[in-house]
mmCIF file with all atom_site columns, C-alpha atoms in Angstrom:
data_model
loop_
_atom_site.group_PDB
_atom_site.id
_atom_site.type_symbol
_atom_site.label_atom_id
_atom_site.label_alt_id
_atom_site.label_comp_id
_atom_site.label_asym_id
_atom_site.label_entity_id
_atom_site.label_seq_id
_atom_site.pdbx_PDB_ins_code
_atom_site.Cartn_x
_atom_site.Cartn_y
_atom_site.Cartn_z
_atom_site.occupancy
_atom_site.B_iso_or_equiv
_atom_site.pdbx_formal_charge
_atom_site.auth_seq_id
_atom_site.auth_comp_id
_atom_site.auth_asym_id
_atom_site.auth_atom_id
_atom_site.pdbx_PDB_model_num
ATOM 1   C CA . MET F 1 1   ? 153.047 31.584 241.614 1.00 46.00 ? 6   MET F CA 1
ATOM 2   C CA . LYS F 1 2   ? 155.917 34.042 241.822 1.00 48.00 ? 7   LYS F CA 1
ATOM 3   C CA . LYS F 1 3   ? 155.127 37.656 240.877 1.00 45.00 ? 8   LYS F CA 1
ATOM 4   C CA . PRO F 1 4   ? 157.714 37.849 238.055 1.00 46.00 ? 9   PRO F CA 1
ATOM 5   C CA . LEU F 1 5   ? 156.319 34.641 236.541 1.00 46.00 ? 10  LEU F CA 1
ATOM 6   C CA . ALA F 1 6   ? 152.747 35.903 236.855 1.00 43.00 ? 11  ALA F CA 1
ATOM 7   C CA . ALA F 1 7   ? 153.735 39.176 235.168 1.00 43.00 ? 12  ALA F CA 1
ATOM 8   C CA . LEU F 1 8   ? 155.483 37.311 232.369 1.00 46.00 ? 13  LEU F CA 1
ATOM 9   C CA . LEU F 1 9   ? 152.519 35.025 231.767 1.00 49.00 ? 14  LEU F CA 1
ATOM 10  C CA . THR F 1 10  ? 150.166 38.008 231.756 1.00 42.00 ? 15  THR F CA 1
ATOM 11  C CA . SER F 1 11  ? 152.343 39.752 229.178 1.00 45.00 ? 16  SER F CA 1
ATOM 12  C CA . LEU F 1 12  ? 152.386 36.576 227.067 1.00 46.00 ? 17  LEU F CA 1
ATOM 13  C CA . VAL F 1 13  ? 148.599 36.465 227.076 1.00 43.00 ? 18  VAL F CA 1
ATOM 14  C CA . LEU F 1 14  ? 148.385 40.135 226.157 1.00 38.00 ? 19  LEU F CA 1
ATOM 15  C CA . THR F 1 15  ? 150.803 39.760 223.242 1.00 44.00 ? 20  THR F CA 1
ATOM 16  C CA . GLY F 1 16  ? 148.663 36.978 221.768 1.00 45.00 ? 21  GLY F CA 1
ATOM 17  C CA . CYS F 1 17  ? 149.984 35.850 218.385 1.00 41.00 ? 22  CYS F CA 1
ATOM 18  C CA . THR F 1 18  ? 152.298 38.773 217.867 1.00 50.00 ? 23  THR F CA 1
ATOM 19  C CA . GLY F 1 19  ? 156.074 38.551 218.106 1.00 66.00 ? 24  GLY F CA 1
ATOM 20  C CA . LEU F 1 20  ? 157.894 38.704 221.378 1.00 69.00 ? 25  LEU F CA 1
ATOM 21  C CA . THR F 1 21  ? 160.067 41.576 222.496 1.00 81.00 ? 26  THR F CA 1
ATOM 22  C CA . THR F 1 22  ? 163.676 40.831 223.336 1.00 82.00 ? 27  THR F CA 1
ATOM 23  C CA . GLU F 1 23  ? 162.850 41.266 227.043 1.00 83.00 ? 28  GLU F CA 1
ATOM 24  C CA . GLN F 1 24  ? 159.979 38.782 226.823 1.00 77.00 ? 29  GLN F CA 1
ATOM 25  C CA . GLN F 1 25  ? 162.117 36.227 224.972 1.00 74.00 ? 30  GLN F CA 1
ATOM 26  C CA . VAL F 1 26  ? 164.920 36.549 227.547 1.00 80.00 ? 31  VAL F CA 1
ATOM 27  C CA . ALA F 1 27  ? 162.391 36.088 230.363 1.00 81.00 ? 32  ALA F CA 1
ATOM 28  C CA . ILE F 1 28  ? 160.969 32.996 228.644 1.00 80.00 ? 33  ILE F CA 1
ATOM 29  C CA . ASP F 1 29  ? 164.442 31.584 228.039 1.00 77.00 ? 34  ASP F CA 1
ATOM 30  C CA . ASN F 1 30  ? 165.144 31.951 231.762 1.00 82.00 ? 35  ASN F CA 1
ATOM 31  C CA . LEU F 1 31  ? 162.031 30.042 232.884 1.00 88.00 ? 36  LEU F CA 1
ATOM 32  C CA . THR F 1 32  ? 162.688 26.681 234.485 1.00 89.00 ? 37  THR F CA 1
ATOM 33  C CA . PRO F 1 33  ? 161.082 23.594 232.970 1.00 90.00 ? 38  PRO F CA 1
ATOM 34  C CA . CYS F 1 34  ? 158.790 23.466 236.010 1.00 92.00 ? 39  CYS F CA 1
ATOM 35  C CA . GLU F 1 35  ? 157.613 27.037 235.458 1.00 92.00 ? 40  GLU F CA 1
ATOM 36  C CA . LYS F 1 36  ? 156.945 26.165 231.808 1.00 92.00 ? 41  LYS F CA 1
ATOM 37  C CA . ILE F 1 37  ? 154.988 23.004 232.734 1.00 94.00 ? 42  ILE F CA 1
ATOM 38  C CA . ASN F 1 38  ? 152.909 24.903 235.296 1.00 92.00 ? 43  ASN F CA 1
ATOM 39  C CA . ALA F 1 39  ? 152.155 27.623 232.732 1.00 92.00 ? 44  ALA F CA 1
ATOM 40  C CA . LEU F 1 40  ? 151.134 24.989 230.165 1.00 94.00 ? 45  LEU F CA 1
ATOM 41  C CA . LEU F 1 41  ? 148.891 23.183 232.636 1.00 94.00 ? 46  LEU F CA 1
ATOM 42  C CA . GLY F 1 42  ? 147.340 26.515 233.630 1.00 93.00 ? 47  GLY F CA 1
ATOM 43  C CA . ALA F 1 43  ? 146.769 27.519 230.001 1.00 94.00 ? 48  ALA F CA 1
ATOM 44  C CA . TYR F 1 44  ? 145.279 24.186 228.889 1.00 94.00 ? 49  TYR F CA 1
ATOM 45  C CA . ASP F 1 45  ? 141.637 25.113 229.637 1.00 92.00 ? 50  ASP F CA 1
ATOM 46  C CA . ASN F 1 46  ? 142.130 28.279 227.594 1.00 93.00 ? 51  ASN F CA 1
ATOM 47  C CA . ARG F 1 47  ? 143.435 26.283 224.579 1.00 93.00 ? 52  ARG F CA 1
ATOM 48  C CA . PHE F 1 48  ? 146.994 27.489 225.358 1.00 94.00 ? 53  PHE F CA 1
ATOM 49  C CA . GLU F 1 49  ? 145.949 30.918 223.972 1.00 92.00 ? 54  GLU F CA 1
ATOM 50  C CA . GLY F 1 50  ? 148.685 32.966 225.637 1.00 89.00 ? 55  GLY F CA 1
ATOM 51  C CA . LEU F 1 51  ? 151.376 30.513 224.598 1.00 92.00 ? 56  LEU F CA 1
ATOM 52  C CA . LYS F 1 52  ? 150.694 30.525 220.849 1.00 92.00 ? 57  LYS F CA 1
ATOM 53  C CA . ARG F 1 53  ? 153.116 32.369 218.609 1.00 90.00 ? 58  ARG F CA 1
ATOM 54  C CA . SER F 1 54  ? 152.532 32.286 214.876 1.00 91.00 ? 59  SER F CA 1
ATOM 55  C CA . ARG F 1 55  ? 149.979 30.226 213.011 1.00 92.00 ? 60  ARG F CA 1
ATOM 56  C CA . VAL F 1 56  ? 151.206 27.466 210.719 1.00 87.00 ? 61  VAL F CA 1
ATOM 57  C CA . ASN F 1 57  ? 148.991 26.776 207.740 1.00 78.00 ? 62  ASN F CA 1
ATOM 58  C CA . THR F 1 58  ? 147.817 23.186 207.620 1.00 80.00 ? 63  THR F CA 1
ATOM 59  C CA . LYS F 1 59  ? 144.915 21.627 205.760 1.00 81.00 ? 64  LYS F CA 1
ATOM 60  C CA . TYR F 1 60  ? 143.320 19.490 208.475 1.00 83.00 ? 65  TYR F CA 1
ATOM 61  C CA . MET F 1 61  ? 143.941 21.263 211.779 1.00 88.00 ? 66  MET F CA 1
ATOM 62  C CA . GLU F 1 62  ? 144.859 24.545 213.376 1.00 91.00 ? 67  GLU F CA 1
ATOM 63  C CA . THR F 1 63  ? 148.527 24.719 214.360 1.00 94.00 ? 68  THR F CA 1
ATOM 64  C CA . TRP F 1 64  ? 150.698 27.386 215.975 1.00 96.00 ? 69  TRP F CA 1
ATOM 65  C CA . THR F 1 65  ? 154.340 27.528 216.933 1.00 94.00 ? 70  THR F CA 1
ATOM 66  C CA . ALA F 1 66  ? 154.716 27.685 220.713 1.00 93.00 ? 71  ALA F CA 1
ATOM 67  C CA . LYS F 1 67  ? 156.340 30.576 222.526 1.00 90.00 ? 72  LYS F CA 1
ATOM 68  C CA . TYR F 1 68  ? 158.675 28.165 224.302 1.00 90.00 ? 73  TYR F CA 1
ATOM 69  C CA . ASN F 1 69  ? 160.010 24.654 224.061 1.00 92.00 ? 74  ASN F CA 1
ATOM 70  C CA . LEU F 1 70  ? 160.328 22.040 226.784 1.00 92.00 ? 75  LEU F CA 1
ATOM 71  C CA . ILE F 1 71  ? 162.406 19.685 224.646 1.00 93.00 ? 76  ILE F CA 1
ATOM 72  C CA . ALA F 1 72  ? 163.936 20.125 221.202 1.00 89.00 ? 77  ALA F CA 1
ATOM 73  C CA . ASP F 1 73  ? 163.307 23.400 219.428 1.00 87.00 ? 78  ASP F CA 1
ATOM 74  C CA . ASN F 1 74  ? 160.118 23.001 217.433 1.00 86.00 ? 79  ASN F CA 1
ATOM 75  C CA . CYS F 1 75  ? 157.160 22.814 219.802 1.00 95.00 ? 80  CYS F CA 1
ATOM 76  C CA . GLN F 1 76  ? 153.677 23.406 218.433 1.00 95.00 ? 81  GLN F CA 1
ATOM 77  C CA . ILE F 1 77  ? 150.139 23.802 219.688 1.00 96.00 ? 82  ILE F CA 1
ATOM 78  C CA . THR F 1 78  ? 147.627 21.870 217.614 1.00 94.00 ? 83  THR F CA 1
ATOM 79  C CA . ALA F 1 79  ? 143.831 22.038 217.682 1.00 92.00 ? 84  ALA F CA 1
ATOM 80  C CA . LEU F 1 80  ? 142.083 19.113 216.018 1.00 87.00 ? 85  LEU F CA 1
ATOM 81  C CA . ASP F 1 81  ? 138.700 20.456 217.140 1.00 84.00 ? 86  ASP F CA 1
ATOM 82  C CA . LYS F 1 82  ? 137.302 22.701 219.874 1.00 82.00 ? 87  LYS F CA 1
ATOM 83  C CA . ASP F 1 83  ? 137.884 20.054 222.567 1.00 83.00 ? 88  ASP F CA 1
ATOM 84  C CA . ASN F 1 84  ? 141.178 18.521 221.481 1.00 89.00 ? 89  ASN F CA 1
ATOM 85  C CA . VAL F 1 85  ? 144.156 20.887 221.818 1.00 94.00 ? 90  VAL F CA 1
ATOM 86  C CA . THR F 1 86  ? 147.695 19.633 222.392 1.00 96.00 ? 91  THR F CA 1
ATOM 87  C CA . TYR F 1 87  ? 151.083 21.170 223.139 1.00 96.00 ? 92  TYR F CA 1
ATOM 88  C CA . ARG F 1 88  ? 153.655 18.945 221.416 1.00 96.00 ? 93  ARG F CA 1
ATOM 89  C CA . CYS F 1 89  ? 157.443 18.976 221.111 1.00 96.00 ? 94  CYS F CA 1
ATOM 90  C CA . VAL F 1 90  ? 159.414 16.560 218.955 1.00 96.00 ? 95  VAL F CA 1
ATOM 91  C CA . GLY F 1 91  ? 163.152 15.961 218.935 1.00 95.00 ? 96  GLY F CA 1
ATOM 92  C CA . ASN F 1 92  ? 164.660 13.786 216.176 1.00 95.00 ? 97  ASN F CA 1
ATOM 93  C CA . TYR F 1 93  ? 167.923 11.899 216.639 1.00 95.00 ? 98  TYR F CA 1
ATOM 94  C CA . GLU F 1 94  ? 170.369 9.705  214.782 1.00 94.00 ? 99  GLU F CA 1
ATOM 95  C CA . GLN F 1 95  ? 170.912 7.335  217.715 1.00 93.00 ? 100 GLN F CA 1
ATOM 96  C CA . GLN F 1 96  ? 168.516 5.608  220.096 1.00 93.00 ? 101 GLN F CA 1
ATOM 97  C CA . GLN F 1 97  ? 170.607 6.619  223.118 1.00 94.00 ? 102 GLN F CA 1
ATOM 98  C CA . GLN F 1 98  ? 170.154 10.307 222.193 1.00 95.00 ? 103 GLN F CA 1
ATOM 99  C CA . ALA F 1 99  ? 166.360 9.893  222.173 1.00 95.00 ? 104 ALA F CA 1
ATOM 100 C CA . VAL F 1 100 ? 166.412 7.951  225.448 1.00 95.00 ? 105 VAL F CA 1
ATOM 101 C CA . ALA F 1 101 ? 168.665 10.582 227.073 1.00 96.00 ? 106 ALA F CA 1
ATOM 102 C CA . ASP F 1 102 ? 166.205 13.339 226.084 1.00 95.00 ? 107 ASP F CA 1
ATOM 103 C CA . HIS F 1 103 ? 163.321 11.169 227.315 1.00 97.00 ? 108 HIS F CA 1
ATOM 104 C CA . THR F 1 104 ? 165.058 10.637 230.668 1.00 97.00 ? 109 THR F CA 1
ATOM 105 C CA . ARG F 1 105 ? 165.797 14.357 231.032 1.00 96.00 ? 110 ARG F CA 1
ATOM 106 C CA . ALA F 1 106 ? 162.149 15.228 230.288 1.00 96.00 ? 111 ALA F CA 1
ATOM 107 C CA . VAL F 1 107 ? 160.856 12.606 232.734 1.00 97.00 ? 112 VAL F CA 1
ATOM 108 C CA . ASN F 1 108 ? 163.220 13.874 235.441 1.00 96.00 ? 113 ASN F CA 1
ATOM 109 C CA . PHE F 1 109 ? 162.182 17.535 235.184 1.00 95.00 ? 114 PHE F CA 1
ATOM 110 C CA . THR F 1 110 ? 158.505 16.558 234.924 1.00 96.00 ? 115 THR F CA 1
ATOM 111 C CA . GLN F 1 111 ? 158.747 14.324 238.022 1.00 95.00 ? 116 GLN F CA 1
ATOM 112 C CA . ALA F 1 112 ? 160.493 17.099 239.949 1.00 94.00 ? 117 ALA F CA 1
ATOM 113 C CA . CYS F 1 113 ? 157.830 19.601 238.935 1.00 94.00 ? 118 CYS F CA 1
ATOM 114 C CA . LEU F 1 114 ? 154.842 17.398 239.750 1.00 94.00 ? 119 LEU F CA 1
ATOM 115 C CA . ALA F 1 115 ? 156.242 15.879 242.958 1.00 87.00 ? 120 ALA F CA 1
ATOM 116 C CA . GLY F 1 116 ? 153.872 16.232 245.868 1.00 83.00 ? 121 GLY F CA 1
ATOM 117 C CA . ASN F 1 117 ? 150.838 16.934 243.673 1.00 88.00 ? 122 ASN F CA 1
ATOM 118 C CA . ASN F 1 118 ? 149.472 13.353 243.526 1.00 91.00 ? 123 ASN F CA 1
ATOM 119 C CA . TRP F 1 119 ? 150.236 12.807 239.824 1.00 95.00 ? 124 TRP F CA 1
ATOM 120 C CA . HIS F 1 120 ? 150.320 9.127  238.848 1.00 95.00 ? 125 HIS F CA 1
ATOM 121 C CA . GLN F 1 121 ? 153.202 8.009  236.635 1.00 95.00 ? 126 GLN F CA 1
ATOM 122 C CA . THR F 1 122 ? 153.164 4.955  234.364 1.00 96.00 ? 127 THR F CA 1
ATOM 123 C CA . GLN F 1 123 ? 155.772 3.651  231.980 1.00 96.00 ? 128 GLN F CA 1
ATOM 124 C CA . LYS F 1 124 ? 155.563 1.235  229.044 1.00 96.00 ? 129 LYS F CA 1
ATOM 125 C CA . GLU F 1 125 ? 158.708 -0.073 227.419 1.00 94.00 ? 130 GLU F CA 1
ATOM 126 C CA . SER F 1 126 ? 159.646 -2.277 224.462 1.00 92.00 ? 131 SER F CA 1
ATOM 127 C CA . ALA F 1 127 ? 162.809 -2.816 222.415 1.00 87.00 ? 132 ALA F CA 1
ATOM 128 C CA . GLU F 1 128 ? 162.103 0.227  220.239 1.00 90.00 ? 133 GLU F CA 1
ATOM 129 C CA . SER F 1 129 ? 159.708 2.330  222.302 1.00 94.00 ? 134 SER F CA 1
ATOM 130 C CA . LEU F 1 130 ? 159.447 3.977  225.708 1.00 96.00 ? 135 LEU F CA 1
ATOM 131 C CA . ARG F 1 131 ? 156.424 5.934  226.961 1.00 97.00 ? 136 ARG F CA 1
ATOM 132 C CA . THR F 1 132 ? 156.065 7.674  230.315 1.00 97.00 ? 137 THR F CA 1
ATOM 133 C CA . THR F 1 133 ? 152.690 9.185  231.169 1.00 96.00 ? 138 THR F CA 1
ATOM 134 C CA . PHE F 1 134 ? 151.697 11.491 234.027 1.00 97.00 ? 139 PHE F CA 1
ATOM 135 C CA . VAL F 1 135 ? 148.006 11.678 234.998 1.00 96.00 ? 140 VAL F CA 1
ATOM 136 C CA . LEU F 1 136 ? 146.420 13.659 237.825 1.00 94.00 ? 141 LEU F CA 1
ATOM 137 C CA . ASP F 1 137 ? 142.717 13.082 237.182 1.00 91.00 ? 142 ASP F CA 1
ATOM 138 C CA . GLU F 1 138 ? 140.189 13.177 234.353 1.00 87.00 ? 143 GLU F CA 1
ATOM 139 C CA . ASN F 1 139 ? 139.800 16.966 234.654 1.00 87.00 ? 144 ASN F CA 1
ATOM 140 C CA . ASN F 1 140 ? 143.439 17.745 233.907 1.00 90.00 ? 145 ASN F CA 1
ATOM 141 C CA . PRO F 1 141 ? 145.559 17.259 230.812 1.00 94.00 ? 146 PRO F CA 1
ATOM 142 C CA . VAL F 1 142 ? 147.895 14.299 230.570 1.00 96.00 ? 147 VAL F CA 1
ATOM 143 C CA . ILE F 1 143 ? 151.649 14.729 230.140 1.00 97.00 ? 148 ILE F CA 1
ATOM 144 C CA . SER F 1 144 ? 153.081 12.037 227.880 1.00 97.00 ? 149 SER F CA 1
ATOM 145 C CA . ILE F 1 145 ? 156.722 11.550 226.942 1.00 97.00 ? 150 ILE F CA 1
ATOM 146 C CA . HIS F 1 146 ? 157.431 9.023  224.195 1.00 97.00 ? 151 HIS F CA 1
ATOM 147 C CA . SER F 1 147 ? 160.667 7.873  222.563 1.00 96.00 ? 152 SER F CA 1
ATOM 148 C CA . GLY F 1 148 ? 160.760 5.488  219.665 1.00 95.00 ? 153 GLY F CA 1
ATOM 149 C CA . LYS F 1 149 ? 161.763 4.511  216.174 1.00 94.00 ? 154 LYS F CA 1
ATOM 150 C CA . THR F 1 150 ? 160.553 6.579  213.220 1.00 93.00 ? 155 THR F CA 1
ATOM 151 C CA . LEU F 1 151 ? 160.507 6.020  209.467 1.00 92.00 ? 156 LEU F CA 1
ATOM 152 C CA . SER F 1 152 ? 163.237 8.607  208.823 1.00 91.00 ? 157 SER F CA 1
ATOM 153 C CA . ARG F 1 153 ? 166.518 7.327  207.425 1.00 91.00 ? 158 ARG F CA 1
ATOM 154 C CA . LYS F 1 154 ? 168.612 10.283 208.620 1.00 93.00 ? 159 LYS F CA 1
ATOM 155 C CA . GLN F 1 155 ? 167.184 10.577 212.133 1.00 93.00 ? 160 GLN F CA 1
ATOM 156 C CA . PRO F 1 156 ? 165.327 7.342  212.869 1.00 94.00 ? 161 PRO F CA 1
ATOM 157 C CA . TRP F 1 157 ? 164.711 8.043  216.582 1.00 95.00 ? 162 TRP F CA 1
ATOM 158 C CA . SER F 1 158 ? 162.492 10.647 218.207 1.00 96.00 ? 163 SER F CA 1
ATOM 159 C CA . THR F 1 159 ? 161.346 11.869 221.591 1.00 96.00 ? 164 THR F CA 1
ATOM 160 C CA . THR F 1 160 ? 157.965 13.563 221.891 1.00 96.00 ? 165 THR F CA 1
ATOM 161 C CA . LEU F 1 161 ? 156.516 15.456 224.839 1.00 97.00 ? 166 LEU F CA 1
ATOM 162 C CA . GLU F 1 162 ? 152.770 16.126 224.737 1.00 97.00 ? 167 GLU F CA 1
ATOM 163 C CA . ILE F 1 163 ? 150.427 17.929 227.082 1.00 96.00 ? 168 ILE F CA 1
ATOM 164 C CA . GLY F 1 164 ? 146.766 17.476 226.275 1.00 95.00 ? 169 GLY F CA 1
ATOM 165 C CA . LYS F 1 165 ? 143.678 15.341 226.419 1.00 86.00 ? 170 LYS F CA 1
ATOM 166 C CA . PRO F 1 166 ? 144.402 11.651 226.987 1.00 72.00 ? 171 PRO F CA 1
ATOM 167 C CA . VAL F 1 167 ? 144.194 9.491  223.899 1.00 60.00 ? 172 VAL F CA 1
ATOM 168 C CA . GLU F 1 168 ? 142.937 5.932  224.336 1.00 56.00 ? 173 GLU F CA 1
ATOM 169 C CA . GLY F 1 169 ? 145.414 3.231  223.472 1.00 46.00 ? 174 GLY F CA 1
ATOM 170 C CA . LYS F 1 170 ? 148.601 5.245  224.057 1.00 44.00 ? 175 LYS F CA 1
#
């Protein structure tokens, strides 16, 4: 890992849930998608602690806004229990081609980042759904990118990127 990236990640961990300084936000904004993915994969075993920003009050689970976004602009870290923590970004779109374009972009930067590391990629496709999943082994989180139809009338298409424990049946 590059020294500037290591220093940035260390400062993120030390800031915990507090706000970011302008310098920290600029450094985060300048990270490549690959640097962000590597930081997320590295922080998974620690429940993404250094990457949590502010807590969002929800009734059934613990949720935080994330310090950076891989797609869209509303990524969150969600803990359903002590063993099930997920980093999740969702982009909502008016047109299917917008969702598929975001899906393709996310798959491309994820492939480029994981190339040469023996990650296995699978893809499932239907008329209204597309899911690409990256798996290394059972000890590592799964990266899943899904695009599909939603129930929204204004923005009926979405693309979701998740990093977390594999869920059966996805």
